[in-house]
PDB file of C-alpha atoms in Angstrom:
ATOM      1  CA  MET D 106    -293.003  38.148 147.309  1.00  0.00           C
ATOM      2  CA  LEU D 107    -294.521  36.278 144.446  1.00  0.00           C
ATOM      3  CA  GLY D 108    -296.558  34.025 146.692  1.00  0.00           C
ATOM      4  CA  PHE D 109    -296.742  30.970 144.439  1.00  0.00           C
ATOM      5  CA  ARG D 110    -298.728  29.121 147.048  1.00  0.00           C
ATOM      6  CA  GLY D 111    -300.759  29.896 150.137  1.00  0.00           C
ATOM      7  CA  ARG D 112    -299.418  29.906 153.656  1.00  0.00           C
ATOM      8  CA  ASN D 113    -300.616  28.083 156.736  1.00  0.00           C
ATOM      9  CA  SER D 114    -301.343  30.241 159.746  1.00  0.00           C
ATOM     10  CA  ARG D 115    -299.299  29.431 162.786  1.00  0.00           C
ATOM     11  CA  ASN D 116    -299.210  30.923 166.223  1.00  0.00           C
ATOM     12  CA  GLU D 117    -295.445  30.475 166.544  1.00  0.00           C
ATOM     13  CA  ALA D 118    -293.208  33.315 167.673  1.00  0.00           C
ATOM     14  CA  GLN D 119    -291.255  34.462 164.662  1.00  0.00           C
ATOM     15  CA  PRO D 120    -287.773  35.952 164.539  1.00  0.00           C
ATOM     16  CA  SER D 121    -287.266  39.594 163.664  1.00  0.00           C
ATOM     17  CA  LEU D 122    -287.396  40.268 159.928  1.00  0.00           C
ATOM     18  CA  GLU D 123    -284.884  43.044 160.445  1.00  0.00           C
ATOM     19  CA  SER D 124    -282.335  40.653 161.950  1.00  0.00           C
ATOM     20  CA  TYR D 125    -282.693  38.236 159.021  1.00  0.00           C
ATOM     21  CA  ALA D 126    -282.427  41.135 156.562  1.00  0.00           C
ATOM     22  CA  GLY D 127    -279.206  42.088 158.325  1.00  0.00           C
ATOM     23  CA  THR D 128    -277.956  38.531 157.889  1.00  0.00           C
ATOM     24  CA  VAL D 129    -278.672  38.653 154.157  1.00  0.00           C
ATOM     25  CA  GLU D 130    -276.839  41.978 153.885  1.00  0.00           C
ATOM     26  CA  GLN D 131    -273.833  40.429 155.635  1.00  0.00           C
ATOM     27  CA  ILE D 132    -273.654  37.449 153.274  1.00  0.00           C
ATOM     28  CA  LEU D 133    -274.324  39.137 149.912  1.00  0.00           C
ATOM     29  CA  PRO D 134    -270.683  40.242 149.593  1.00  0.00           C
ATOM     30  CA  ALA D 135    -269.763  36.525 149.569  1.00  0.00           C
ATOM     31  CA  VAL D 136    -271.532  36.256 146.187  1.00  0.00           C
ATOM     32  CA  GLY D 137    -269.929  39.480 144.963  1.00  0.00           C
ATOM     33  CA  VAL D 138    -272.884  41.793 145.637  1.00  0.00           C
ATOM     34  CA  ASP D 139    -272.910  45.218 147.285  1.00  0.00           C
ATOM     35  CA  PRO D 140    -275.971  44.877 149.552  1.00  0.00           C
ATOM     36  CA  VAL D 141    -276.685  48.607 149.666  1.00  0.00           C
ATOM     37  CA  ALA D 142    -276.625  48.929 145.861  1.00  0.00           C
ATOM     38  CA  ALA D 143    -278.743  45.777 145.512  1.00  0.00           C
ATOM     39  CA  ARG D 144    -281.561  46.903 147.819  1.00  0.00           C
ATOM     40  CA  MET D 145    -284.948  47.232 146.195  1.00  0.00           C
ATOM     41  CA  GLN D 146    -288.257  48.655 147.305  1.00  0.00           C
ATOM     42  CA  THR D 147    -290.771  46.035 148.389  1.00  0.00           C
ATOM     43  CA  ASP D 148    -294.364  46.263 149.546  1.00  0.00           C
ATOM     44  CA  GLU D 149    -293.479  44.333 152.660  1.00  0.00           C
ATOM     45  CA  GLY D 150    -290.244  43.172 154.225  1.00  0.00           C
ATOM     46  CA  TYR D 151    -286.864  43.534 152.543  1.00  0.00           C
ATOM     47  CA  GLY D 152    -285.572  42.836 149.060  1.00  0.00           C
ATOM     48  CA  TRP D 153    -282.408  42.823 146.974  1.00  0.00           C
ATOM     49  CA  THR D 154    -281.797  42.290 143.282  1.00  0.00           C
ATOM     50  CA  PHE D 155    -278.550  41.622 141.457  1.00  0.00           C
ATOM     51  CA  LYS D 156    -277.137  39.988 138.353  1.00  0.00           C
ATOM     52  CA  ARG D 157    -275.318  36.681 138.256  1.00  0.00           C
ATOM     53  CA  GLY D 158    -273.907  36.292 134.783  1.00  0.00           C
ATOM     54  CA  SER D 159    -276.903  36.695 132.487  1.00  0.00           C
ATOM     55  CA  ALA D 160    -279.499  36.016 135.207  1.00  0.00           C
ATOM     56  CA  THR D 161    -281.323  38.400 137.535  1.00  0.00           C
ATOM     57  CA  ILE D 162    -281.553  37.193 141.125  1.00  0.00           C
ATOM     58  CA  GLU D 163    -284.097  38.494 143.630  1.00  0.00           C
ATOM     59  CA  VAL D 164    -283.882  37.867 147.361  1.00  0.00           C
ATOM     60  CA  PHE D 165    -286.738  38.647 149.751  1.00  0.00           C
ATOM     61  CA  VAL D 166    -287.111  38.502 153.510  1.00  0.00           C
ATOM     62  CA  ALA D 167    -290.779  38.991 154.297  1.00  0.00           C
ATOM     63  CA  GLN D 168    -293.637  37.828 156.430  1.00  0.00           C
ATOM     64  CA  GLN D 169    -296.981  36.361 155.437  1.00  0.00           C
ATOM     65  CA  GLU D 170    -299.607  35.337 157.965  1.00  0.00           C
ATOM     66  CA  ASN D 171    -297.158  35.721 160.868  1.00  0.00           C
ATOM     67  CA  VAL D 172    -294.532  33.451 159.305  1.00  0.00           C
ATOM     68  CA  GLY D 173    -291.247  34.894 158.036  1.00  0.00           C
ATOM     69  CA  TYR D 174    -289.741  33.559 154.822  1.00  0.00           C
ATOM     70  CA  LEU D 175    -286.553  33.777 152.811  1.00  0.00           C
ATOM     71  CA  GLN D 176    -287.434  33.658 149.133  1.00  0.00           C
ATOM     72  CA  VAL D 177    -284.769  33.545 146.424  1.00  0.00           C
ATOM     73  CA  LEU D 178    -285.886  33.500 142.824  1.00  0.00           C
ATOM     74  CA  SER D 179    -284.718  34.185 139.328  1.00  0.00           C
ATOM     75  CA  PRO D 180    -286.875  34.743 136.251  1.00  0.00           C
ATOM     76  CA  ILE D 181    -284.808  32.969 133.608  1.00  0.00           C
ATOM     77  CA  MET D 182    -286.846  32.839 130.406  1.00  0.00           C
ATOM     78  CA  HIS D 183    -290.106  33.762 128.714  1.00  0.00           C
ATOM     79  CA  LEU D 184    -291.985  30.722 127.462  1.00  0.00           C
ATOM     80  CA  PRO D 185    -291.733  29.960 123.746  1.00  0.00           C
ATOM     81  CA  SER D 186    -294.896  30.288 121.676  1.00  0.00           C
ATOM     82  CA  SER D 187    -294.879  26.568 120.797  1.00  0.00           C
ATOM     83  CA  GLY D 188    -293.367  23.297 121.961  1.00  0.00           C
ATOM     84  CA  LEU D 189    -294.405  23.753 125.571  1.00  0.00           C
ATOM     85  CA  LEU D 190    -294.950  20.070 126.399  1.00  0.00           C
ATOM     86  CA  PRO D 191    -291.297  19.058 125.790  1.00  0.00           C
ATOM     87  CA  LEU D 192    -290.132  22.109 127.768  1.00  0.00           C
ATOM     88  CA  TYR D 193    -292.445  21.338 130.688  1.00  0.00           C
ATOM     89  CA  ARG D 194    -291.286  17.719 130.718  1.00  0.00           C
ATOM     90  CA  HIS D 195    -287.659  18.839 130.699  1.00  0.00           C
ATOM     91  CA  LEU D 196    -288.279  21.284 133.561  1.00  0.00           C
ATOM     92  CA  LEU D 197    -289.831  18.470 135.613  1.00  0.00           C
ATOM     93  CA  GLU D 198    -286.887  16.194 134.873  1.00  0.00           C
ATOM     94  CA  LEU D 199    -284.433  18.940 135.832  1.00  0.00           C
ATOM     95  CA  ASN D 200    -286.270  19.447 139.138  1.00  0.00           C
ATOM     96  CA  LEU D 201    -285.140  16.003 140.289  1.00  0.00           C
ATOM     97  CA  GLY D 202    -281.507  17.094 140.050  1.00  0.00           C
ATOM     98  CA  LEU D 203    -281.804  20.442 141.796  1.00  0.00           C
ATOM     99  CA  THR D 204    -280.837  20.841 145.437  1.00  0.00           C
ATOM    100  CA  ASN D 205    -282.939  23.216 147.552  1.00  0.00           C
ATOM    101  CA  ALA D 206    -284.482  24.853 144.472  1.00  0.00           C
ATOM    102  CA  THR D 207    -287.177  24.175 141.939  1.00  0.00           C
ATOM    103  CA  LEU D 208    -288.173  25.258 138.471  1.00  0.00           C
ATOM    104  CA  GLY D 209    -291.640  26.603 137.872  1.00  0.00           C
ATOM    105  CA  VAL D 210    -293.726  28.796 135.604  1.00  0.00           C
ATOM    106  CA  TYR D 211    -295.488  31.953 136.725  1.00  0.00           C
ATOM    107  CA  GLN D 212    -297.185  34.355 134.289  1.00  0.00           C
ATOM    108  CA  ASP D 213    -295.464  32.768 131.259  1.00  0.00           C
ATOM    109  CA  VAL D 214    -291.975  33.086 132.761  1.00  0.00           C
ATOM    110  CA  VAL D 215    -289.796  30.169 133.910  1.00  0.00           C
ATOM    111  CA  TYR D 216    -288.298  30.723 137.363  1.00  0.00           C
ATOM    112  CA  VAL D 217    -285.675  29.075 139.505  1.00  0.00           C
ATOM    113  CA  PHE D 218    -287.105  29.363 142.989  1.00  0.00           C
ATOM    114  CA  SER D 219    -286.351  28.529 146.599  1.00  0.00           C
ATOM    115  CA  GLU D 220    -288.297  29.445 149.697  1.00  0.00           C
ATOM    116  CA  ARG D 221    -287.739  28.593 153.324  1.00  0.00           C
ATOM    117  CA  PRO D 222    -289.185  29.686 156.665  1.00  0.00           C
ATOM    118  CA  LEU D 223    -286.831  32.009 158.514  1.00  0.00           C
ATOM    119  CA  GLN D 224    -287.157  30.217 161.826  1.00  0.00           C
ATOM    120  CA  GLY D 225    -283.983  28.248 162.519  1.00  0.00           C
ATOM    121  CA  MET D 226    -282.157  29.478 159.413  1.00  0.00           C
ATOM    122  CA  ASP D 227    -278.564  30.608 159.829  1.00  0.00           C
ATOM    123  CA  ALA D 228    -276.276  32.663 157.590  1.00  0.00           C
ATOM    124  CA  ILE D 229    -274.584  29.584 156.125  1.00  0.00           C
ATOM    125  CA  GLU D 230    -277.901  28.141 154.961  1.00  0.00           C
ATOM    126  CA  ALA D 231    -279.100  31.481 153.565  1.00  0.00           C
ATOM    127  CA  ASN D 232    -275.812  31.879 151.679  1.00  0.00           C
ATOM    128  CA  THR D 233    -276.094  28.348 150.290  1.00  0.00           C
ATOM    129  CA  ILE D 234    -279.641  28.967 149.045  1.00  0.00           C
ATOM    130  CA  ILE D 235    -278.690  32.259 147.380  1.00  0.00           C
ATOM    131  CA  GLN D 236    -275.614  30.666 145.796  1.00  0.00           C
ATOM    132  CA  LEU D 237    -277.523  27.617 144.517  1.00  0.00           C
ATOM    133  CA  VAL D 238    -280.350  29.609 142.940  1.00  0.00           C
ATOM    134  CA  SER D 239    -277.843  32.037 141.404  1.00  0.00           C
ATOM    135  CA  ASP D 240    -275.736  29.237 139.931  1.00  0.00           C
ATOM    136  CA  TYR D 241    -278.744  27.319 138.578  1.00  0.00           C
ATOM    137  CA  ALA D 242    -280.253  30.438 137.009  1.00  0.00           C
ATOM    138  CA  ASP D 243    -277.045  31.528 135.302  1.00  0.00           C
ATOM    139  CA  ASP D 244    -276.426  28.002 134.041  1.00  0.00           C
ATOM    140  CA  LEU D 245    -279.939  27.210 132.816  1.00  0.00           C
ATOM    141  CA  ASP D 246    -281.184  30.412 131.173  1.00  0.00           C
ATOM    142  CA  ASP D 247    -279.109  30.181 128.010  1.00  0.00           C
ATOM    143  CA  LYS D 248    -279.325  26.378 127.787  1.00  0.00           C
ATOM    144  CA  LEU D 249    -283.130  26.305 127.973  1.00  0.00           C
ATOM    145  CA  VAL D 250    -283.561  29.081 125.416  1.00  0.00           C
ATOM    146  CA  ALA D 251    -281.114  27.392 123.030  1.00  0.00           C
ATOM    147  CA  GLU D 252    -282.921  24.061 123.299  1.00  0.00           C
ATOM    148  CA  PHE D 253    -286.586  25.139 123.486  1.00  0.00           C
ATOM    149  CA  GLY D 254    -286.811  28.663 122.097  1.00  0.00           C
ATOM    150  CA  GLY D 255    -288.433  31.569 123.849  1.00  0.00           C
ATOM    151  CA  ARG D 256    -286.115  34.274 125.074  1.00  0.00           C
ATOM    152  CA  ARG D 257    -283.956  34.847 128.076  1.00  0.00           C
ATOM    153  CA  TYR D 258    -285.778  36.943 130.668  1.00  0.00           C
ATOM    154  CA  ASN D 259    -283.352  39.876 130.466  1.00  0.00           C
ATOM    155  CA  GLN D 260    -283.303  39.865 126.679  1.00  0.00           C
ATOM    156  CA  ILE D 261    -285.419  42.427 124.862  1.00  0.00           C
TER     157      ILE D 261
END
């Protein structure tokens, strides 16, 4: 997990990571992904990576400080070498229109990102989060590069 921000410790009983990983593997076919082929090695928990159009999508089920999380993210573009202020402003304005996702910058890469505690999450909600992040990433990567420069994340 990228760990964009710290976690609060809680003494709550957490659901099994394995059961949530199983839920993700059951819903990935709904977005056209073979869950076995999409599995990736992670330091902790479970992870999958797949393409949605021109965007790479990463899904993680992991635990930090006794709290389980679903994290769905997509690195969509490398920052341009100039004109960052208008891009940052545009990213902030776009954030207001996103549902259950946000845009952010981490190590000079723009991401579409969503994270949610596992507790109380069902398969419908997990599927919705994965679908939303995937759709936003595939829609925004080319548009942002065309308007602000830089290069799409998957572009060499």
